[in-house]
Amino acid sequence: MLKQLSAQDAQFLYTQTANNLTHIMGVYIYDPSTAPGGFVRFKDIIRHVESRVDTSPLFKRRLHRLPFDMDHPYWVEDEHFDIEAHMSHARLPEPGDWRQFCIAVARYFSKPMDMNRPLWDIYIIEGLDRIPGIPKGSFAMLHRVHHAAVDGASGAHAFIAMSDIDAQGTPAIAEPPPIEALGQAPTSSETLSRAWSASMQSPVKFMNALMKMSPAIISSARKAIEGGMTAGVPETRFNVPVGPHKMFDGTSVALADVAAVRKKVPGATVNDVVLTTVGGALRKYLAKHKELPKDSLVAVAPVNLRGKGGKASTPGNQVSAMSVPIRTDIADPLARLAAVRDYTVEAKEAKAGVSARIMTDLSQHIPGATMAAVARLVTSERFAVRGTNLFISNVPGAQVPLYLAGAQLVTQHGMAPLANNMGLFVATPSYNGRIAFSLISERAVMPDIAFFRTCIEESFAELMTAVPKPEKAKAATATPKTAAKPKPKPKAVPKPAAKPKVKPVAKNNATGKTRKK
């Protein structure tokens, strides 16, 4: 059965340019010493991946794009699927340290994908022997998938489905969902018929959706008119057109430490700690370059719309977004965390994400050709709106060790596309008790990305060492003050009042009244 891309999926195709590639990439580092024999060959990895291609529909389906994008593309079976066409490997150049690894990762991420094949590929990198904290003999797997095929949640699910829970090869997901047969590409007559039908029905569906959403749209429009599209978003070095040369770096912290920081501010969440850490790091980075604005930087954070029904196994995009001030204007780390917490409590997805959800719902009823043109226009260098300073994505991952062909996953990072007027992306995937801060930028925007990584580490260290103000101690010192007010009472003792009685007696003696007695 033919399956068409949703409007949200298709927009990642329409907005892709030579400078703004819209694929995502997982960066996974494995220790092969746990595998049988203590090593893993490239052919072992190919064999393992090939055994898991039936765990997700994205592995064997390719795009069928219509002329002039008259309608959204279709997914069809790739009749020429070849696993080795999607996998390659290389060795890290000397000295094989973390800097060389980050350069290799950034270069691979900056290359366009082959859009004529299924929209994924894997790149194995060996020679990671001089990276601190990484066992010798380890290898990295860079797994790219186009954003039109998956979002963060479905991409994480596809990776887990490809993984094992032990070195013996026990699949992490025992029973993968059945994969629908997509069939062959539609004929020209079918394509024209479907496109015409969609174009004719779109105005009607669009108006119906518009009427349902009208109260929320009016509210959003009023806010836009009152404050403007860039209200509250300061101008920074990240709000510029981005180029093709991406940069990457990263670090990680223990989830137990994140939990310890979270407890210092009642009501704070793990995501609040992540936002606060990035806010503190950007405060340090921009202050060093003498570019720190007075107003707080604003980040966009994704909101998963899949709910608790467990639909992450379905590829595609089901996300909205909410904008959050990360309080770069506050120096005290715990005060910054409290301010972030106060905002996120008030602006949950039902409120802050409403505008994005409205546009998502309405875009489903816009004809493909119209949406393609509009998407390219609003994301172009000239017309891109400055609605945020950066993107921060927090995708929870597996909290147990995962394996690939017997090799144990040591650490992981995530990379995502940038956009014009949004030249910084911080992805924070978690795995096996740690959360990573993956930093993605562009060479002209952040050439010293290693320094920003240091700022992330220092910002989190400040949160760890910060001591909450003793609120109970304040209450204890306040009680003596209220009790100290009655102290003047001893002055009103009867003794001072007795003196006036003596004086009258003395006066009476002077008159001689006592003598008469």
XYZ file of C-alpha atoms in Angstrom:
517
model
C 0.000 0.000 0.000
C 1.330 3.448 -0.897
C 2.427 5.546 2.072
C 2.785 9.299 1.681
C 5.005 11.529 3.799
C 3.200 13.767 6.243
C 3.502 17.530 5.883
C 5.850 17.682 8.872
C 8.103 14.994 7.388
C 8.094 16.604 3.946
C 9.139 20.018 5.239
C 12.600 18.629 6.042
C 12.984 17.882 2.343
C 11.704 21.256 1.190
C 13.985 23.229 3.515
C 17.191 21.355 2.731
C 19.882 23.354 0.926
C 23.590 22.916 0.258
C 24.350 24.848 3.459
C 21.500 23.452 5.560
C 21.402 19.660 5.288
C 18.461 18.267 7.221
C 19.718 14.894 8.402
C 20.475 13.813 11.956
C 23.346 11.602 13.144
C 24.095 9.395 16.112
C 27.716 9.125 17.257
C 28.362 5.835 19.088
C 31.699 4.593 20.482
C 32.099 0.846 21.167
C 34.571 -1.253 23.128
C 35.150 -4.504 21.144
C 36.957 -6.255 24.027
C 33.580 -7.607 25.196
C 32.955 -9.402 21.881
C 33.799 -13.085 21.386
C 37.528 -13.168 20.650
C 37.989 -9.602 21.908
C 37.706 -7.864 18.517
C 35.122 -6.926 15.874
C 35.755 -6.745 12.136
C 33.973 -4.445 9.711
C 32.308 -7.430 8.052
C 30.931 -8.462 11.487
C 29.254 -5.074 11.788
C 27.781 -5.367 8.275
C 26.434 -8.808 9.100
C 24.883 -7.561 12.347
C 23.188 -4.542 10.749
C 21.889 -6.717 7.915
C 20.245 -9.020 10.455
C 18.293 -6.060 11.880
C 17.053 -4.272 8.752
C 13.587 -5.711 9.351
C 13.259 -3.979 12.739
C 12.289 -0.643 11.163
C 10.677 0.394 7.862
C 13.285 3.113 7.252
C 16.038 0.671 6.249
C 14.595 -0.514 2.918
C 12.327 2.291 1.725
C 13.305 5.199 -0.474
C 11.664 8.435 -1.568
C 9.529 8.848 -4.652
C 9.441 12.598 -5.197
C 6.948 14.210 -7.561
C 7.856 16.720 -10.289
C 7.797 20.331 -9.022
C 6.746 18.950 -5.591
C 3.122 19.134 -6.711
C 2.305 16.873 -3.778
C 4.185 15.396 -0.833
C 6.542 12.499 -1.734
C 5.825 8.805 -1.201
C 7.768 5.992 0.447
C 8.368 3.051 -1.883
C 10.352 -0.169 -1.656
C 13.944 0.098 -2.870
C 14.162 -2.632 -5.491
C 17.969 -2.280 -5.594
C 18.621 -2.354 -1.849
C 22.225 -3.316 -1.010
C 23.416 -3.180 2.601
C 27.040 -2.504 1.616
C 26.012 0.589 -0.342
C 25.026 2.142 2.978
C 28.121 1.226 5.005
C 31.753 2.368 4.835
C 34.728 2.608 7.177
C 38.013 4.480 7.700
C 40.749 4.982 10.276
C 41.257 8.140 12.310
C 44.381 10.071 11.215
C 47.230 10.671 13.641
C 47.421 11.508 16.427
C 44.032 9.844 16.820
C 42.939 12.037 19.714
C 39.600 13.650 20.598
C 40.241 16.700 18.421
C 40.900 14.552 15.343
C 37.779 12.546 16.098
C 35.617 15.691 16.362
C 36.986 16.929 13.024
C 36.204 13.604 11.325
C 32.686 13.558 12.793
C 31.972 17.138 11.665
C 33.229 16.508 8.131
C 31.076 13.428 7.681
C 28.038 15.212 9.073
C 28.606 18.084 6.602
C 28.349 15.806 3.549
C 24.990 15.417 1.777
C 23.258 12.059 1.761
C 22.357 10.071 -1.360
C 18.671 10.939 -1.733
C 18.097 8.200 -4.338
C 18.555 5.385 -1.825
C 16.975 4.666 1.570
C 17.767 7.698 3.698
C 20.346 6.247 6.082
C 24.010 5.261 6.119
C 26.698 4.094 8.559
C 30.348 5.152 8.785
C 32.745 3.158 10.983
C 35.842 4.944 12.350
C 38.740 2.991 13.858
C 41.927 4.122 15.606
C 40.502 5.831 18.684
C 43.443 4.834 20.872
C 44.391 8.241 22.270
C 41.040 9.520 23.477
C 40.888 9.882 27.290
C 38.305 7.596 28.855
C 37.908 5.454 25.719
C 39.356 1.897 25.836
C 42.100 1.176 23.322
C 40.935 -0.661 20.216
C 37.516 1.023 20.323
C 35.656 2.039 17.165
C 32.942 4.606 16.455
C 29.769 4.208 14.427
C 28.320 7.337 12.815
C 24.714 6.564 11.906
C 23.023 9.172 9.698
C 19.285 9.247 9.005
C 17.408 11.967 7.160
C 15.050 13.987 9.349
C 12.247 13.340 6.855
C 12.350 9.703 7.926
C 12.608 10.000 11.720
C 12.484 12.411 14.633
C 14.462 12.098 17.858
C 12.154 9.563 19.499
C 11.695 7.261 16.486
C 15.391 7.540 15.624
C 16.363 6.465 19.141
C 13.928 3.559 18.900
C 15.372 2.439 15.561
C 18.873 2.444 17.074
C 17.785 0.409 20.117
C 16.075 -2.083 17.811
C 19.415 -2.519 16.052
C 21.198 -3.138 19.381
C 21.595 -6.077 21.758
C 21.344 -6.244 25.540
C 24.352 -8.559 25.936
C 27.507 -9.605 24.115
C 25.858 -12.875 23.072
C 23.499 -11.102 20.662
C 20.165 -10.998 22.493
C 18.089 -8.329 20.691
C 17.152 -5.295 22.785
C 13.649 -5.464 21.273
C 12.563 -9.082 21.146
C 9.594 -8.674 18.816
C 9.915 -5.816 16.323
C 6.664 -4.429 14.903
C 5.507 -5.843 11.570
C 6.641 -3.855 8.556
C 4.043 -2.776 6.022
C 4.628 -3.635 2.389
C 4.910 -0.351 0.491
C 4.847 -1.629 -3.056
C 6.232 0.010 -6.166
C 6.294 3.689 -7.094
C 2.954 5.127 -8.268
C 2.361 5.496 -11.977
C 2.133 8.898 -13.638
C -1.655 8.741 -13.791
C -1.908 7.764 -10.121
C 0.455 10.580 -9.178
C -1.536 13.199 -11.072
C -4.824 11.915 -9.733
C -3.656 11.962 -6.117
C -2.024 15.379 -6.475
C -5.138 16.875 -8.049
C -7.374 15.379 -5.367
C -5.132 16.679 -2.592
C -4.996 20.161 -4.105
C -8.768 20.324 -4.483
C -9.459 19.092 -0.954
C -6.710 21.089 0.752
C -8.531 24.461 0.832
C -11.597 22.855 2.405
C -9.568 20.927 4.988
C -7.431 23.967 5.652
C -10.460 26.157 6.397
C -11.993 23.500 8.653
C -8.771 23.257 10.648
C -8.485 27.026 10.688
C -11.956 27.414 12.197
C -11.173 24.857 14.918
C -7.904 26.576 15.752
C -9.162 30.162 15.444
C -9.162 31.065 19.185
C -5.566 29.911 19.625
C -4.511 31.560 16.366
C -6.034 34.893 17.414
C -4.183 34.679 20.756
C -0.885 33.905 19.026
C -1.422 36.659 16.487
C -2.162 39.197 19.224
C 1.100 38.285 20.984
C 3.002 38.573 17.712
C 1.514 42.000 16.999
C 2.148 43.298 20.515
C 5.715 42.035 20.849
C 6.908 41.367 17.322
C 8.477 38.210 15.934
C 11.821 38.922 17.599
C 10.499 40.204 20.932
C 12.628 38.940 23.801
C 15.212 37.347 21.516
C 18.507 39.264 21.636
C 20.817 39.555 18.644
C 23.792 37.181 18.946
C 26.494 35.639 16.769
C 24.214 32.602 16.342
C 21.545 34.615 14.512
C 23.244 34.688 11.117
C 23.066 32.659 7.896
C 24.966 29.397 8.410
C 27.522 27.907 6.042
C 28.243 24.307 5.013
C 31.209 23.629 7.333
C 29.845 22.248 10.592
C 31.701 21.901 13.911
C 31.304 19.261 16.637
C 32.463 18.701 20.190
C 31.005 17.136 23.299
C 31.272 16.085 26.904
C 29.148 14.136 29.383
C 28.122 14.135 33.048
C 26.631 11.535 35.368
C 22.847 11.445 35.652
C 23.284 10.965 39.408
C 25.042 14.335 39.554
C 22.240 15.900 37.516
C 19.748 14.474 40.014
C 21.787 15.924 42.892
C 21.704 19.374 41.292
C 17.989 19.076 40.609
C 17.253 18.480 44.309
C 18.889 21.781 45.250
C 15.933 23.653 43.741
C 12.547 22.120 44.654
C 10.449 21.308 41.617
C 13.330 21.438 39.121
C 13.573 18.700 36.479
C 16.463 17.069 34.626
C 15.577 19.163 31.596
C 15.709 22.319 33.737
C 19.251 21.408 34.822
C 20.243 20.874 31.174
C 18.829 24.258 30.140
C 20.495 25.969 33.102
C 23.871 24.369 32.333
C 23.746 25.552 28.726
C 22.639 29.009 29.888
C 25.612 29.281 32.219
C 27.991 28.062 29.516
C 26.720 30.616 26.990
C 27.023 33.336 29.612
C 30.716 32.427 30.038
C 31.345 32.036 26.309
C 29.747 35.307 25.229
C 31.252 37.235 28.159
C 34.698 36.022 27.111
C 34.056 37.447 23.629
C 32.462 40.593 25.143
C 29.160 39.784 23.416
C 26.892 38.953 26.362
C 23.525 40.722 25.866
C 21.570 42.182 28.769
C 18.500 40.132 27.914
C 18.412 36.363 28.311
C 19.083 34.132 25.326
C 16.084 32.078 24.206
C 16.266 28.396 23.288
C 13.784 26.220 21.432
C 13.198 22.776 22.945
C 11.253 20.006 21.179
C 8.069 18.559 22.647
C 7.238 14.916 21.889
C 3.617 14.625 20.725
C 3.562 10.822 20.658
C 2.143 10.523 24.157
C 2.473 7.418 26.310
C 1.043 5.015 23.759
C 4.437 3.699 22.704
C 4.381 4.855 19.073
C 8.115 5.543 18.867
C 8.490 2.495 16.635
C 6.662 4.378 13.883
C 9.136 6.404 11.814
C 8.411 10.008 10.997
C 8.056 13.242 12.931
C 5.522 13.893 15.681
C 7.028 16.849 17.490
C 6.170 20.369 18.519
C 8.380 22.936 20.248
C 8.433 25.421 23.094
C 10.685 28.457 23.553
C 12.465 28.871 26.902
C 14.617 31.748 28.223
C 17.756 30.037 29.570
C 18.511 33.021 31.837
C 21.972 33.958 30.658
C 21.251 37.255 32.429
C 21.566 35.615 35.889
C 25.050 34.980 37.284
C 24.141 32.839 40.314
C 23.768 29.205 39.088
C 21.010 28.142 41.496
C 19.107 31.388 40.986
C 19.314 30.700 37.247
C 17.994 27.168 37.783
C 15.108 28.500 39.884
C 14.221 31.032 37.179
C 14.265 28.343 34.472
C 12.117 26.114 36.668
C 9.589 28.894 37.246
C 9.231 29.446 33.519
C 8.934 25.789 32.495
C 6.353 25.152 35.205
C 4.159 27.929 33.808
C 4.917 27.332 30.121
C 4.406 23.640 29.633
C 3.767 22.216 26.191
C 0.035 22.929 26.382
C 0.827 26.654 26.434
C 4.253 27.359 24.977
C 3.945 24.699 22.303
C 0.529 25.761 21.077
C 1.793 27.901 18.208
C 4.003 25.159 16.834
C 1.220 22.589 17.134
C -1.199 24.906 15.346
C 1.184 25.277 12.439
C 1.762 21.520 12.396
C -1.973 20.799 12.230
C -2.632 23.440 9.593
C 0.347 22.427 7.446
C -1.206 18.992 6.945
C -3.795 20.603 4.673
C -1.520 22.838 2.589
C -0.791 21.558 -0.949
C 2.696 20.155 -1.432
C 3.815 22.692 -4.034
C 2.639 25.631 -1.913
C 4.244 24.297 1.250
C 7.533 23.585 -0.529
C 7.725 27.159 -1.806
C 6.784 28.691 1.544
C 9.183 26.449 3.472
C 12.093 27.428 1.255
C 11.161 31.098 1.573
C 10.823 31.343 5.356
C 14.070 29.427 5.964
C 16.133 31.290 3.383
C 19.012 33.582 4.354
C 16.992 36.679 3.521
C 13.665 35.893 5.177
C 14.559 33.548 8.054
C 12.889 34.878 11.218
C 14.972 35.401 14.345
C 12.638 33.582 16.708
C 15.313 31.920 18.839
C 19.035 31.897 19.550
C 19.699 28.168 19.690
C 18.104 24.721 19.821
C 18.381 22.372 22.832
C 17.118 18.803 22.466
C 16.915 16.322 25.345
C 16.183 12.753 24.192
C 16.190 10.079 26.953
C 17.975 6.869 25.971
C 18.484 3.360 27.308
C 19.809 3.193 30.867
C 21.300 -0.297 30.468
C 24.423 -1.326 28.501
C 23.821 -1.924 24.788
C 25.924 -3.985 22.374
C 26.631 -4.181 18.651
C 28.144 -7.388 17.257
C 29.347 -8.169 20.779
C 31.022 -4.769 21.343
C 29.696 -2.728 24.274
C 28.512 0.831 23.712
C 30.719 3.112 25.840
C 29.307 6.558 25.075
C 27.050 8.283 22.582
C 26.372 11.728 21.167
C 23.774 13.182 18.820
C 23.909 15.695 15.977
C 21.100 17.618 14.296
C 20.761 20.223 11.535
C 21.268 23.937 12.000
C 19.245 26.646 10.259
C 19.638 30.241 9.210
C 19.390 32.472 12.289
C 19.981 29.412 14.499
C 23.682 28.569 14.378
C 23.960 26.497 17.558
C 22.400 23.142 18.458
C 22.940 21.360 21.770
C 21.760 17.734 21.800
C 21.669 15.970 25.174
C 21.007 12.238 24.744
C 21.313 10.045 27.831
C 22.632 6.503 28.075
C 23.527 4.059 30.859
C 23.667 6.571 33.707
C 25.239 9.490 31.831
C 23.932 12.421 29.811
C 25.952 13.880 26.938
C 26.207 17.494 25.838
C 26.689 17.294 22.068
C 27.611 20.659 20.565
C 26.902 21.433 16.893
C 27.723 24.750 15.257
C 29.327 26.188 12.132
C 32.945 27.199 11.605
C 32.236 30.887 10.987
C 29.838 31.053 13.963
C 31.816 29.159 16.621
C 35.388 28.427 15.490
C 36.455 27.809 19.114
C 33.887 25.146 19.880
C 36.356 23.354 22.190
C 36.272 26.432 24.441
C 32.474 26.234 24.548
C 32.798 22.601 25.669
C 34.986 23.834 28.537
C 32.296 26.392 29.383
C 29.715 23.573 29.581
C 31.927 21.642 32.000
C 32.592 24.713 34.172
C 28.906 25.678 34.209
C 27.851 22.240 35.445
C 30.671 22.198 38.003
C 29.332 25.475 39.428
C 25.887 23.919 39.794
C 27.451 20.952 41.584
C 29.350 23.074 44.107
C 26.640 25.680 44.634
C 25.057 25.612 48.090
C 21.345 26.412 48.443
C 20.496 29.277 50.751
C 19.374 27.963 54.168
C 15.726 28.997 54.126
C 14.978 27.193 57.433
C 17.810 29.000 59.171
C 16.254 32.325 58.190
C 12.963 31.324 59.777
C 14.785 30.324 63.000
C 16.544 33.669 63.308
C 13.297 35.544 62.650
C 11.498 34.167 65.748
C 13.768 35.810 68.402
C 13.137 39.177 66.786
C 9.397 38.896 67.284
C 9.904 37.606 70.829
C 12.288 40.439 71.651
C 9.598 43.113 71.276
C 7.978 42.534 74.748
C 11.302 43.345 76.538
C 10.215 46.941 77.479
C 7.582 45.433 79.869
C 9.909 45.409 82.909
C 9.844 49.224 82.844
C 6.143 49.089 83.691
C 6.758 47.191 86.967
C 4.819 48.605 89.957
C 8.046 49.792 91.659
C 8.303 52.987 89.597
C 4.622 53.567 90.251
C 5.175 53.286 94.032
C 7.480 56.279 94.105
C 4.719 58.756 93.341
C 2.778 57.363 96.363
C 5.680 58.118 98.640
C 5.901 61.698 97.443
C 2.300 62.509 98.367
C 2.960 61.085 101.825
C 5.930 63.375 102.179
C 3.826 66.338 101.094
C 1.134 65.410 103.628
C 3.766 65.310 106.407
C 4.848 68.743 105.391
C 1.333 70.121 105.893
C 1.152 68.653 109.330
C -1.847 66.362 108.711
C -0.128 63.535 110.527
C 0.439 65.675 113.566
C -3.298 66.271 113.855
C -3.694 62.515 114.117
